[in-house]
Coordinates of C-alpha atoms in Angstrom, one line a residue:
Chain A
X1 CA -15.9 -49.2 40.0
X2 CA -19.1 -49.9 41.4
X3 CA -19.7 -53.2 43.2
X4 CA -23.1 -54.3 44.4
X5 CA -23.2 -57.3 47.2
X6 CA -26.2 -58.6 48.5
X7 CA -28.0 -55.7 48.2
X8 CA -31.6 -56.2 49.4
X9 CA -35.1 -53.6 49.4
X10 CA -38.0 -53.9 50.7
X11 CA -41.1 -51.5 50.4
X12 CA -44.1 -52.3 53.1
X13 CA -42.8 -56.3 53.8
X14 CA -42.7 -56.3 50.1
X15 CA -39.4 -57.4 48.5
X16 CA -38.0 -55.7 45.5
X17 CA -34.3 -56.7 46.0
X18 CA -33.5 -59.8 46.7
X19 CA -29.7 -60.3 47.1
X20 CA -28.4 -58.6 44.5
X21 CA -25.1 -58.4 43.1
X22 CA -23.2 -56.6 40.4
X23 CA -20.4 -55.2 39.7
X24 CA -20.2 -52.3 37.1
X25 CA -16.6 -51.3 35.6
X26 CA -15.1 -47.9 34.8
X27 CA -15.5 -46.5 31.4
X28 CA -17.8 -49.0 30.3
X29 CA -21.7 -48.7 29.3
X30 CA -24.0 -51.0 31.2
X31 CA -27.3 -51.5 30.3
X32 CA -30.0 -52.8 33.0
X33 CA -32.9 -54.5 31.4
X34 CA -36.1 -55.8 33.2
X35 CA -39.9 -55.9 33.0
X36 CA -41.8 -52.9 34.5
X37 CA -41.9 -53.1 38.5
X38 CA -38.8 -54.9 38.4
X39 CA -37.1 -53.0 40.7
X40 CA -34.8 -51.0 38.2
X41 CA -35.2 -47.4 39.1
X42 CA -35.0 -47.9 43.0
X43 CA -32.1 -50.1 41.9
X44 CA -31.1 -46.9 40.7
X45 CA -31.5 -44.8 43.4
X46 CA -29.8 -47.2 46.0
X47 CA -26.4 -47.1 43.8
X48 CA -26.7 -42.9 43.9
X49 CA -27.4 -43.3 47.6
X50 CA -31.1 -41.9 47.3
X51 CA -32.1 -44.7 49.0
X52 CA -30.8 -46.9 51.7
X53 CA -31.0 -50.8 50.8
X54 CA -32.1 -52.6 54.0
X55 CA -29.3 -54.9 54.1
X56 CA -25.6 -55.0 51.6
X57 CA -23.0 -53.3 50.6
X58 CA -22.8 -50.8 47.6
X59 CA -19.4 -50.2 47.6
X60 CA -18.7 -46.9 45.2
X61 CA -14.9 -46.7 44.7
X62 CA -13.9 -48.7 47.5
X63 CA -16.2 -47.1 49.9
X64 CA -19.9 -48.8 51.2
X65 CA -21.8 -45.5 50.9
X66 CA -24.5 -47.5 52.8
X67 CA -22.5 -46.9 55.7
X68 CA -21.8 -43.3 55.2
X69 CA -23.1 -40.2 57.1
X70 CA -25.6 -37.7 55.4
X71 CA -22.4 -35.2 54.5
X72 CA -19.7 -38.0 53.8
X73 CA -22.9 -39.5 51.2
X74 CA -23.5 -36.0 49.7
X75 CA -19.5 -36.0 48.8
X76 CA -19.8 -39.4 47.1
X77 CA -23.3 -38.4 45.1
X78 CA -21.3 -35.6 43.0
X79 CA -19.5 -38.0 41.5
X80 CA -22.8 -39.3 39.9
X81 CA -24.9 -37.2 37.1
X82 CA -28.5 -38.6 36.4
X83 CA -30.5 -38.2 33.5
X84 CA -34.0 -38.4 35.3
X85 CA -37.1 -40.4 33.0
X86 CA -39.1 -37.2 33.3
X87 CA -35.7 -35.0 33.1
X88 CA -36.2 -33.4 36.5
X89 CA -35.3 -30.0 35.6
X90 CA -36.3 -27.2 38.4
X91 CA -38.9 -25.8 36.4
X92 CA -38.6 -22.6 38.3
X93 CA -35.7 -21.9 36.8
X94 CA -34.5 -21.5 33.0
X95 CA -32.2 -24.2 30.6
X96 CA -29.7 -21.6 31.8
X97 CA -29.9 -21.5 35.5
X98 CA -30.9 -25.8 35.4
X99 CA -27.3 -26.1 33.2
X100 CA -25.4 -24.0 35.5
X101 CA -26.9 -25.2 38.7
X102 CA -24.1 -27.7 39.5
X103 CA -21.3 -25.6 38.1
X104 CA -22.6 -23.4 40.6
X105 CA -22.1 -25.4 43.5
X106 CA -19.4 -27.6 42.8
X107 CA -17.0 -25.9 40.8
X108 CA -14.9 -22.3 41.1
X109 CA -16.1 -21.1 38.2
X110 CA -16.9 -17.6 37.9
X111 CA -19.8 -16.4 36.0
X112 CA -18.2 -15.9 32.3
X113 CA -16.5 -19.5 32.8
X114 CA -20.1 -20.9 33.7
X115 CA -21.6 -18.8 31.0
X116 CA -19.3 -20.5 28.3
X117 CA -19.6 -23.9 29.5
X118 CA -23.5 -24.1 29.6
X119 CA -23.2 -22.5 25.7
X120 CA -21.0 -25.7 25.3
X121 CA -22.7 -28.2 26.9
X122 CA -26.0 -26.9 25.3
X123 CA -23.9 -27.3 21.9
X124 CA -22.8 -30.7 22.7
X125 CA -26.7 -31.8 23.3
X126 CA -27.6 -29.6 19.8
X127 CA -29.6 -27.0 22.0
X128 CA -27.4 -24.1 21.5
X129 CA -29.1 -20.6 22.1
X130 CA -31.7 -21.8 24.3
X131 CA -30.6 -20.4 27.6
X132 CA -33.2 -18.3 28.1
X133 CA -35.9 -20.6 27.6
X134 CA -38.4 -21.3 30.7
X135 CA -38.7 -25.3 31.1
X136 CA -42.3 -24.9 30.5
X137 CA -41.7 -24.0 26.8
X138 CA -39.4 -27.5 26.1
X139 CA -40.3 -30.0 24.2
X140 CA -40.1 -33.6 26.1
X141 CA -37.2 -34.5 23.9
X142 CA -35.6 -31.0 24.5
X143 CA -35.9 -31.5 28.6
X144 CA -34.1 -34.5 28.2
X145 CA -30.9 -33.2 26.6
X146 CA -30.9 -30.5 28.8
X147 CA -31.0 -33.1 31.4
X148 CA -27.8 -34.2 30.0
X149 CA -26.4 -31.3 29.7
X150 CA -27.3 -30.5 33.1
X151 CA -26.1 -33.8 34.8
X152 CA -22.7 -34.0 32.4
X153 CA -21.8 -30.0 33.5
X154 CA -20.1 -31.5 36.8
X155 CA -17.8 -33.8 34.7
X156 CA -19.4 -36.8 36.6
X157 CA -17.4 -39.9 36.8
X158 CA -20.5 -42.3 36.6
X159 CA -23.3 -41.0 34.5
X160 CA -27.2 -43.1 35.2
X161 CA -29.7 -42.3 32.6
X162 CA -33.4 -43.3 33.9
X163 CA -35.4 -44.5 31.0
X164 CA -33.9 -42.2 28.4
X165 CA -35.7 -43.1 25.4
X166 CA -38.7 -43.2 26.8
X167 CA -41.6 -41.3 25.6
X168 CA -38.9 -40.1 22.2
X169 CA -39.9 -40.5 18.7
X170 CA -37.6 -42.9 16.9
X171 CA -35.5 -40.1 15.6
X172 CA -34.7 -38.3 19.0
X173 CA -34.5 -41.9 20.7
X174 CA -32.1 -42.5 18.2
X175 CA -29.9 -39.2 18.7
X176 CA -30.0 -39.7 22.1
X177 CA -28.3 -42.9 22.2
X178 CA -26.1 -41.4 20.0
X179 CA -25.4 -38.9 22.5
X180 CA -24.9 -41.5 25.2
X181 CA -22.2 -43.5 23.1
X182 CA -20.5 -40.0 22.2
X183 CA -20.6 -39.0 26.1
X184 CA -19.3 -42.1 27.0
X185 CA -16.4 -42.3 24.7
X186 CA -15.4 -38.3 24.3
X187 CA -15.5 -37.9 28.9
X188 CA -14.9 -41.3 29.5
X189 CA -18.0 -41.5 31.6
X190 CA -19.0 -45.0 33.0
X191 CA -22.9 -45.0 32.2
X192 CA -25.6 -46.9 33.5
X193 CA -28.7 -47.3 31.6
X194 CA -32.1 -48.3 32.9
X195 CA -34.5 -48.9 29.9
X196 CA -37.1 -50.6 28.5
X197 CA -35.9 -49.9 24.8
X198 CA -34.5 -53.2 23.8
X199 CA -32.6 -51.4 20.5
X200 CA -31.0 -48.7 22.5
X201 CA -29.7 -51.4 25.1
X202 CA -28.5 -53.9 22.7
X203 CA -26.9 -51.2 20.1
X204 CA -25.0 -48.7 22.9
X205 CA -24.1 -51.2 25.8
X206 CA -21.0 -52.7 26.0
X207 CA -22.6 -54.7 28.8
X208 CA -26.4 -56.1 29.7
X209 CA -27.5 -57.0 32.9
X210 CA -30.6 -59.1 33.0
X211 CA -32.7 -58.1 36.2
X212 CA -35.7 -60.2 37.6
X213 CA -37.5 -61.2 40.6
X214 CA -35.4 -58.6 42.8
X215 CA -31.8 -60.1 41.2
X216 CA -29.1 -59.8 38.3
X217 CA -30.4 -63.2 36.6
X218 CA -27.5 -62.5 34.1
X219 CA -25.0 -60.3 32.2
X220 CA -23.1 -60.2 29.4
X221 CA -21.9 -58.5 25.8
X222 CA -25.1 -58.1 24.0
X223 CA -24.1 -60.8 21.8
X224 CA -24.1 -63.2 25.0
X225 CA -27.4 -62.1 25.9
X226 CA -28.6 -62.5 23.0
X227 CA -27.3 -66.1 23.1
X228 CA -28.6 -66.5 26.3
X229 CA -29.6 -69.8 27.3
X230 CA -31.8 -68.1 30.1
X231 CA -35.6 -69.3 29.4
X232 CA -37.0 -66.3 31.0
X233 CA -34.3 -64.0 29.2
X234 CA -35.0 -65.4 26.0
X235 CA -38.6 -64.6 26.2
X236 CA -37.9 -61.4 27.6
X237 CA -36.3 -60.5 24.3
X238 CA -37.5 -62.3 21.8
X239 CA -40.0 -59.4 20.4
X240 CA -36.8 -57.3 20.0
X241 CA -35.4 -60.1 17.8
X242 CA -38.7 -61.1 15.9
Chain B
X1 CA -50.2 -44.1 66.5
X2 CA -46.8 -45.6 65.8
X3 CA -47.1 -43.6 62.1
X4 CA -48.2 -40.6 64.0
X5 CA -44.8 -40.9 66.0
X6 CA -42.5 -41.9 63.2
X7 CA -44.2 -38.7 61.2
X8 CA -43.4 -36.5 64.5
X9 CA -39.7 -37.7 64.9
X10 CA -39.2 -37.2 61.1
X11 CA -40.7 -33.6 61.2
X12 CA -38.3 -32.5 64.5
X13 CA -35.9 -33.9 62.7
X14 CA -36.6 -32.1 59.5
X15 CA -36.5 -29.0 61.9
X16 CA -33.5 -29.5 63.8
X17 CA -31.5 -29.9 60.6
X18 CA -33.2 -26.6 59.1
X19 CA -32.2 -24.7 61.9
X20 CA -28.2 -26.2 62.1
X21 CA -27.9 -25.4 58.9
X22 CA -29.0 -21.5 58.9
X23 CA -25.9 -21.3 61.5
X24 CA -23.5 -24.1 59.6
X25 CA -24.4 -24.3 56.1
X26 CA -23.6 -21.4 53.3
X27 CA -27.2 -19.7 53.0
X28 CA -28.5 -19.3 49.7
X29 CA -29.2 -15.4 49.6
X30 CA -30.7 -15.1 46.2
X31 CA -33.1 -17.6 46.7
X32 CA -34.1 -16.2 50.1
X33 CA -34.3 -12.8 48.6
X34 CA -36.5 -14.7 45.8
X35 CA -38.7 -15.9 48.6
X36 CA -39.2 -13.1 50.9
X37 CA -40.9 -11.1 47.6
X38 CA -42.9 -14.3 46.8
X39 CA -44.4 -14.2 50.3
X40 CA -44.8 -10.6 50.3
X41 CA -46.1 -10.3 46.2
X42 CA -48.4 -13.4 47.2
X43 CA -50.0 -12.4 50.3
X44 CA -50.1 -8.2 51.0
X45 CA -52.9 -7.7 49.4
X46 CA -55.2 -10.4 50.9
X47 CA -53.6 -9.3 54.0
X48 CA -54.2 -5.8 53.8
X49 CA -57.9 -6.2 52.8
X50 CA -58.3 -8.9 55.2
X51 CA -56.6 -6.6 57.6
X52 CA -59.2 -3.5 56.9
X53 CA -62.4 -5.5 56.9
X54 CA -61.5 -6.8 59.7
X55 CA -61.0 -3.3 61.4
X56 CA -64.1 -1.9 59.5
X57 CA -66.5 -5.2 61.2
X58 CA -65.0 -4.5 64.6
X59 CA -65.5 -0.8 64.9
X60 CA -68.7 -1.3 63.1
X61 CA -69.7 -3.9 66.2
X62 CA -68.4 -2.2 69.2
X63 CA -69.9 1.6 68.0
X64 CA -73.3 -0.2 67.4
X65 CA -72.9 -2.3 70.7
X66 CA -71.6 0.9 72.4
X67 CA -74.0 2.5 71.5
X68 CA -76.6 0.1 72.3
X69 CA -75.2 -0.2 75.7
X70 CA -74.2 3.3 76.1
X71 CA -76.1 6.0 74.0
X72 CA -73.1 6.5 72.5
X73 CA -69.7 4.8 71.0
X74 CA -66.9 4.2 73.2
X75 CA -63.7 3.2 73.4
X76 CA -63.7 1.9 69.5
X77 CA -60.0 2.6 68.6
X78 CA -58.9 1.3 72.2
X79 CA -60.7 -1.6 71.8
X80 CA -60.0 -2.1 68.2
X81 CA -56.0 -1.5 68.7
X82 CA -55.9 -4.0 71.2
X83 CA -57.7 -7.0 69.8
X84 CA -56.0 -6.5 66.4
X85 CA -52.6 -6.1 67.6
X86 CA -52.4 -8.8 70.1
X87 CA -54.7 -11.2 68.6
X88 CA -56.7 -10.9 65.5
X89 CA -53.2 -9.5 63.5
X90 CA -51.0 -12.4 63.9
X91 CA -53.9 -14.8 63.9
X92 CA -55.4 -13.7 61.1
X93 CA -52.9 -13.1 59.2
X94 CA -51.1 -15.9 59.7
X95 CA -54.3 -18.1 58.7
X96 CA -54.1 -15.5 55.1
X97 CA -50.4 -16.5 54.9
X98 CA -51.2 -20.3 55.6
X99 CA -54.2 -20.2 52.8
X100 CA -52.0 -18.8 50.5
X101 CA -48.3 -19.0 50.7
X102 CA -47.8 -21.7 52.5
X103 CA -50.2 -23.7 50.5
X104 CA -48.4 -22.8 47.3
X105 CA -45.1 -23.7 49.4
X106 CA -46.3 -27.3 49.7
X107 CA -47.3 -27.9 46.4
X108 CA -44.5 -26.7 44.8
X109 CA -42.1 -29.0 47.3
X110 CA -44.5 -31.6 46.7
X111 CA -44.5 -31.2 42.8
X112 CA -40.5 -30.7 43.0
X113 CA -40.9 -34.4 44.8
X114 CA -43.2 -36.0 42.5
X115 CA -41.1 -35.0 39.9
X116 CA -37.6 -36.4 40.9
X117 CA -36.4 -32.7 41.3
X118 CA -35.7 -33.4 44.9
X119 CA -33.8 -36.5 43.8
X120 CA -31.8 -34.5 41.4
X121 CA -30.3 -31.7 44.1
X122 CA -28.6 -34.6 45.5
X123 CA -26.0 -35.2 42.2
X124 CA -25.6 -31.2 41.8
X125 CA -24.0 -30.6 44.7
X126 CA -27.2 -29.7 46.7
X127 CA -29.9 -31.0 49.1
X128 CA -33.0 -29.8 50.1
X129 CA -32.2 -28.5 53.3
X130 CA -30.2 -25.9 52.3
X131 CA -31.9 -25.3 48.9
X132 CA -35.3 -25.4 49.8
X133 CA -35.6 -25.1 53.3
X134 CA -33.4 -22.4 54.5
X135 CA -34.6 -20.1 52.6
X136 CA -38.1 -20.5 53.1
X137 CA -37.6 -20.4 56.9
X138 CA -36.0 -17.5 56.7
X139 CA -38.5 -15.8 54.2
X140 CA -41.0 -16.8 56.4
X141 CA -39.3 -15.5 59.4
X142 CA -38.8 -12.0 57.6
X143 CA -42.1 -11.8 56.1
X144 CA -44.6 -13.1 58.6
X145 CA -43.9 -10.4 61.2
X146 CA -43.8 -7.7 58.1
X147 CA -47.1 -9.0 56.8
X148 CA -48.5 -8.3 60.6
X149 CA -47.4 -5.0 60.9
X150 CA -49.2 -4.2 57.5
X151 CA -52.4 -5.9 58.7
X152 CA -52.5 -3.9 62.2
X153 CA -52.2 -0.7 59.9
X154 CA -54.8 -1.7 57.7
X155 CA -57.2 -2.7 60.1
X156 CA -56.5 0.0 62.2
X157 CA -57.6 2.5 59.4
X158 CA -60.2 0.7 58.2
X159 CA -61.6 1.0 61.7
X160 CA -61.1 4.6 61.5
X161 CA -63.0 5.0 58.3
X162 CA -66.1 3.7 59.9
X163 CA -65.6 4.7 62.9
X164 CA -65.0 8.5 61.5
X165 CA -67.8 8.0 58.4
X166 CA -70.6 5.5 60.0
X167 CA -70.6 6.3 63.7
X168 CA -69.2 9.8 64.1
X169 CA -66.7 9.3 65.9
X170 CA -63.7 11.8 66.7
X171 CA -60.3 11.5 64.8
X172 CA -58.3 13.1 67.5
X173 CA -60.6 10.4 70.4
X174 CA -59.6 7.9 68.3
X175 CA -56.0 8.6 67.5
X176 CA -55.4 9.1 71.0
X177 CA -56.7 5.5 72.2
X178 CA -54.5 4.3 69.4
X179 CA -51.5 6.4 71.2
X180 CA -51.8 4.6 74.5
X181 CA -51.0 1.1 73.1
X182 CA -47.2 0.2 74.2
X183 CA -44.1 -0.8 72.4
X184 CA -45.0 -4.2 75.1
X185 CA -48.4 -4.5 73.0
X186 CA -46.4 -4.5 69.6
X187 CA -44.1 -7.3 70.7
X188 CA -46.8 -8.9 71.8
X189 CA -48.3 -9.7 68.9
X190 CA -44.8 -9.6 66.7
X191 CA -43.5 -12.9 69.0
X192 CA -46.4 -14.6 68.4
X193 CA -46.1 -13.9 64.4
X194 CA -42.0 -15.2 64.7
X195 CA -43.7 -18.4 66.0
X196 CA -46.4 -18.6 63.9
X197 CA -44.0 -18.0 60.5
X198 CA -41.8 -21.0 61.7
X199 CA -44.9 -23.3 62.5
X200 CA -46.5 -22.7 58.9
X201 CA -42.9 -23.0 56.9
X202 CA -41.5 -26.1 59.2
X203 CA -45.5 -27.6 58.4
X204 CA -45.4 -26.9 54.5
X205 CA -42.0 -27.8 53.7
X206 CA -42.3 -31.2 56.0
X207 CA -45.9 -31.9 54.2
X208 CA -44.2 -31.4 50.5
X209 CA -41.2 -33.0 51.0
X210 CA -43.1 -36.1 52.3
X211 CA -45.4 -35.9 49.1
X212 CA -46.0 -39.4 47.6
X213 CA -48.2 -40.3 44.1
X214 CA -48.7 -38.0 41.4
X215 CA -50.6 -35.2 41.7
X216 CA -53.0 -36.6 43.6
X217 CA -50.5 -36.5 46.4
X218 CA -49.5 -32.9 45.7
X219 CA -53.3 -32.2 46.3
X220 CA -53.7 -34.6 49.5
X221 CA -50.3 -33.0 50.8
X222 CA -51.9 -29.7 49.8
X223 CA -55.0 -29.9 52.0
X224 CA -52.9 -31.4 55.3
X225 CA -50.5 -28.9 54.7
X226 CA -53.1 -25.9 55.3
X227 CA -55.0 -27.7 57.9
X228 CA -52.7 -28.6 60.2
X229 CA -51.1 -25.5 60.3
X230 CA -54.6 -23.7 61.0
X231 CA -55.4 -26.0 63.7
X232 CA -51.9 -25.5 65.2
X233 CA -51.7 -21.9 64.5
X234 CA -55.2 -21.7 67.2
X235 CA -54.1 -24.3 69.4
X236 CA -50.4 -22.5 70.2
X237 CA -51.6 -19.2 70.1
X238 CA -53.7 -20.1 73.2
X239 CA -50.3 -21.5 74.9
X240 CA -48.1 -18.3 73.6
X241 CA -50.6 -15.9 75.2
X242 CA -50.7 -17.1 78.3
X243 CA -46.6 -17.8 78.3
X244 CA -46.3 -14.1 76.7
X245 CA -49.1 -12.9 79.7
X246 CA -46.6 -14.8 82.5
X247 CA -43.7 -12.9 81.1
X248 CA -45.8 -9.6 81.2
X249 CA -45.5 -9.0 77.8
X250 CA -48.9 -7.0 77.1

């Protein structure tokens, strides 16, 4: 479980969270919805711990990784996996080397074991046979999955996907949140989803949380958001439900 | 001046931890490996050209001034061995290695930044310290003093070409000047390259790790990157000669 309390950011005297709270359970899928500049994706990187907040607690299985050391922090991040908006892969490397990259380093694996896995996890995200591929010759929609493959190799207990939608045609937005649900149920992965995409929020979330003005405004089933008697929710959605 | 300070502190910093982990951390061999050719692929052959032209202009200015002066040339490959392997070896190529290697350091590092790569080393069981760092201290510290040695060939032959083919001067006069420099004159200008290879590496990993924007900042990072390590490269090699001179090292 992942609590947030009070969490506040600000970025030159300018405030981007104000006091925030939320609490985000295991197993479940928790969508974060907000306008642009929000304050999702550093929202983001304070629960992974790739940024400090400048005051509250972000209490990651019973431990406030805001008060951790740089080594005791590093511990705590690999139980995270993040699907990055732009994927992140290390572009000097292959789908290969990016897959196995974790597996690498946090497992005792030996090469054939790594070798099988990556074909695997490069089946589960329908890229199978790619290994050899240079980043540079992916598609966006391709460096996404093997973003997911990537961050899901570890067997991460909490999974964050940045924006992963974004930039997809409807068909590969679609199979992606297909992915996510599938993920989610098959590895019992909590995941937290940042996104503008109001469809993939409201079909693959077993939660919403409403973010505005640096704060959690409100959360809920999607069917209680979308009931929402919040003005400035309403609004916010509304387009979705034209 | 309080930015210039909080930069300062973040750079030592960035150091400090570099070097605690070579000694604490497990080092990450293949990608050192990967490096030390990259540095080596990237920069011999501006380094050996640089290197000869160097050693052809030299000999080229003291035969002419020699002979100006003189009647006749003097003293070219004692003069020559001297100021390229105490000085203009290291200094020059470490000013090659800055334009090129250590440039393309910092724009990769900053590009990796931009792009949330650094971000994602942190949930793989990595950090960029020991991924990126380490091995490009290393590297750096490997090659550098490598890349010098090349240079003071080079230069040293190209001087002989001219010297030989432009000014008529004797192999054997010249080989024996060469002869008199000592193994003290080597280290000489080896130290220096040991510094200078941690000053350009500790300057373009701390410039693209602290890239911000797009790739406008990767360019601005770029740029600072390859100044400031030009400027410091001339500014300490002034304090390490007359350090190495107190020592005796000559």
């Amino acid at each position: 479980m992942i609590q947030l309390k009070n969490v506040h950011k600000n970025f030159e005297g300018k405030p981007v969270l104000r006091g925030l709270n939320l609490e985000i359970y295991d197993g479940e899928i928790i969508t974060i919805i907000g306008a642009s500049g929000a304050g999702k994706s550093v929202l983001f990187k304070n629960i992974v711990g790739l940024m400090k907040p400048d005051s509250g607690e972000i209490i990651v299985d019973g431990v406030d990784i805001t008060k951790l050391d740089e080594d005791e922090l590093h511990k705590v991040q690999t139980k995270f996996g993040m699907l990055f908006q732009g994927a992140a892969l290390f572009d000097s490397l292959n789908v290969y080397e990016n897959v196995a990259f974790g597996l690498r380093r946090l497992t005792n694996m030996n090469e054939v074991q790594i070798k099988r896995k990556v074909a695997e996890l490069l089946e589960v995200v329908n890229l199978s046979g790619t290994q050899n591929l240079p980043v540079s010759a992916l598609s966006g929609g391709m460096k996404k999955r093997v973003g997911l493959a990537r961050a899901l190799a570890t067997s991460p207990k909490y999974l964050l996907y940045d924006e992963p939608t974004t930039g997809l045609d409807p068909i590969l937005a679609d199979s992606i949140n297909k992915l996510i649900v599938k993920v989610n149920k098959q590895l019992k992965v909590t995941s937290i989803v940042v996104t503008h995409d109001m469809k993939s929020g409201f079909e693959i979330s077993h939660r919403i949380a409403f973010l505005s003005d640096g704060v959690i405004k409100e959360t809920g089933t999607p069917d209680e958001i979308k009931n929402s008697k919040l003005e400035e929710l309403r609004k916010f959605i509304s387009l979705y439900f034209q | 001046m309080k930015k210039f300070f909080i930069n300062f502190g973040n750079a030592v910093m960035v150091f400090y931890k570099t070097i605690t982990s070579i000694f604490t951390k497990r080092i990450e061999w293949d990608t050192t490996l990967e490096q030390i050719v990259k540095i080596g692929n990237e920069s011999l052959p501006l380094v050996i050209l640089c290197g000869a032209f160097t050693g052809m202009v030299f000999a080229l200015q003291v035969g002419e001034t020699s002979i100006s002066i003189f009647n006749e040339p003097i003293y070219i490959g004692l003069s020559l061995a001297y100021s390229l392997v105490l000085e203009l070896g290291p200094v020059l190529t470490s000013l090659v290695v800055t334009g090129r290697a250590g440039a393309a350091m910092t724009a990769e590092i900053g590009t990796m930044k931009v792009t949330e790569q650094i971000d994602a080393l942190y949930t793989l069981g990595s950090e960029p310290i020991s991924y990126i760092f380490v091995p490009r201290f290393i590297a750096f510290f490997v090659s550098l003093p490598i890349l010098v040695l090349f240079a003071d060939c080079s230069g040293i032959l190209g001087g002989l070409v001219v010297a030989k083919l432009k000014l008529g001067y004797p192999i054997s006069k010249y080989w024996e000047e060469i002869r008199t420099l000592g193994i003290s004159t080597f280290s000489h200008g080896i130290l220096k390259s040991f510094v200078f290879a941690l000053l350009i590496v500790w300057i373009a990993c701390y410039n693209g790790i602290e890239t911000k924007g797009g790739a406008e900042g990767v360019g601005k990072a770029t740029t600072k990157s390859v100044v400031v390590s030009m400027v410091f490269i001339l500014v300490t090699d002034y304090f390490l000669t007359s350090l190495l001179l107190s020592f005796g090292i000559v």
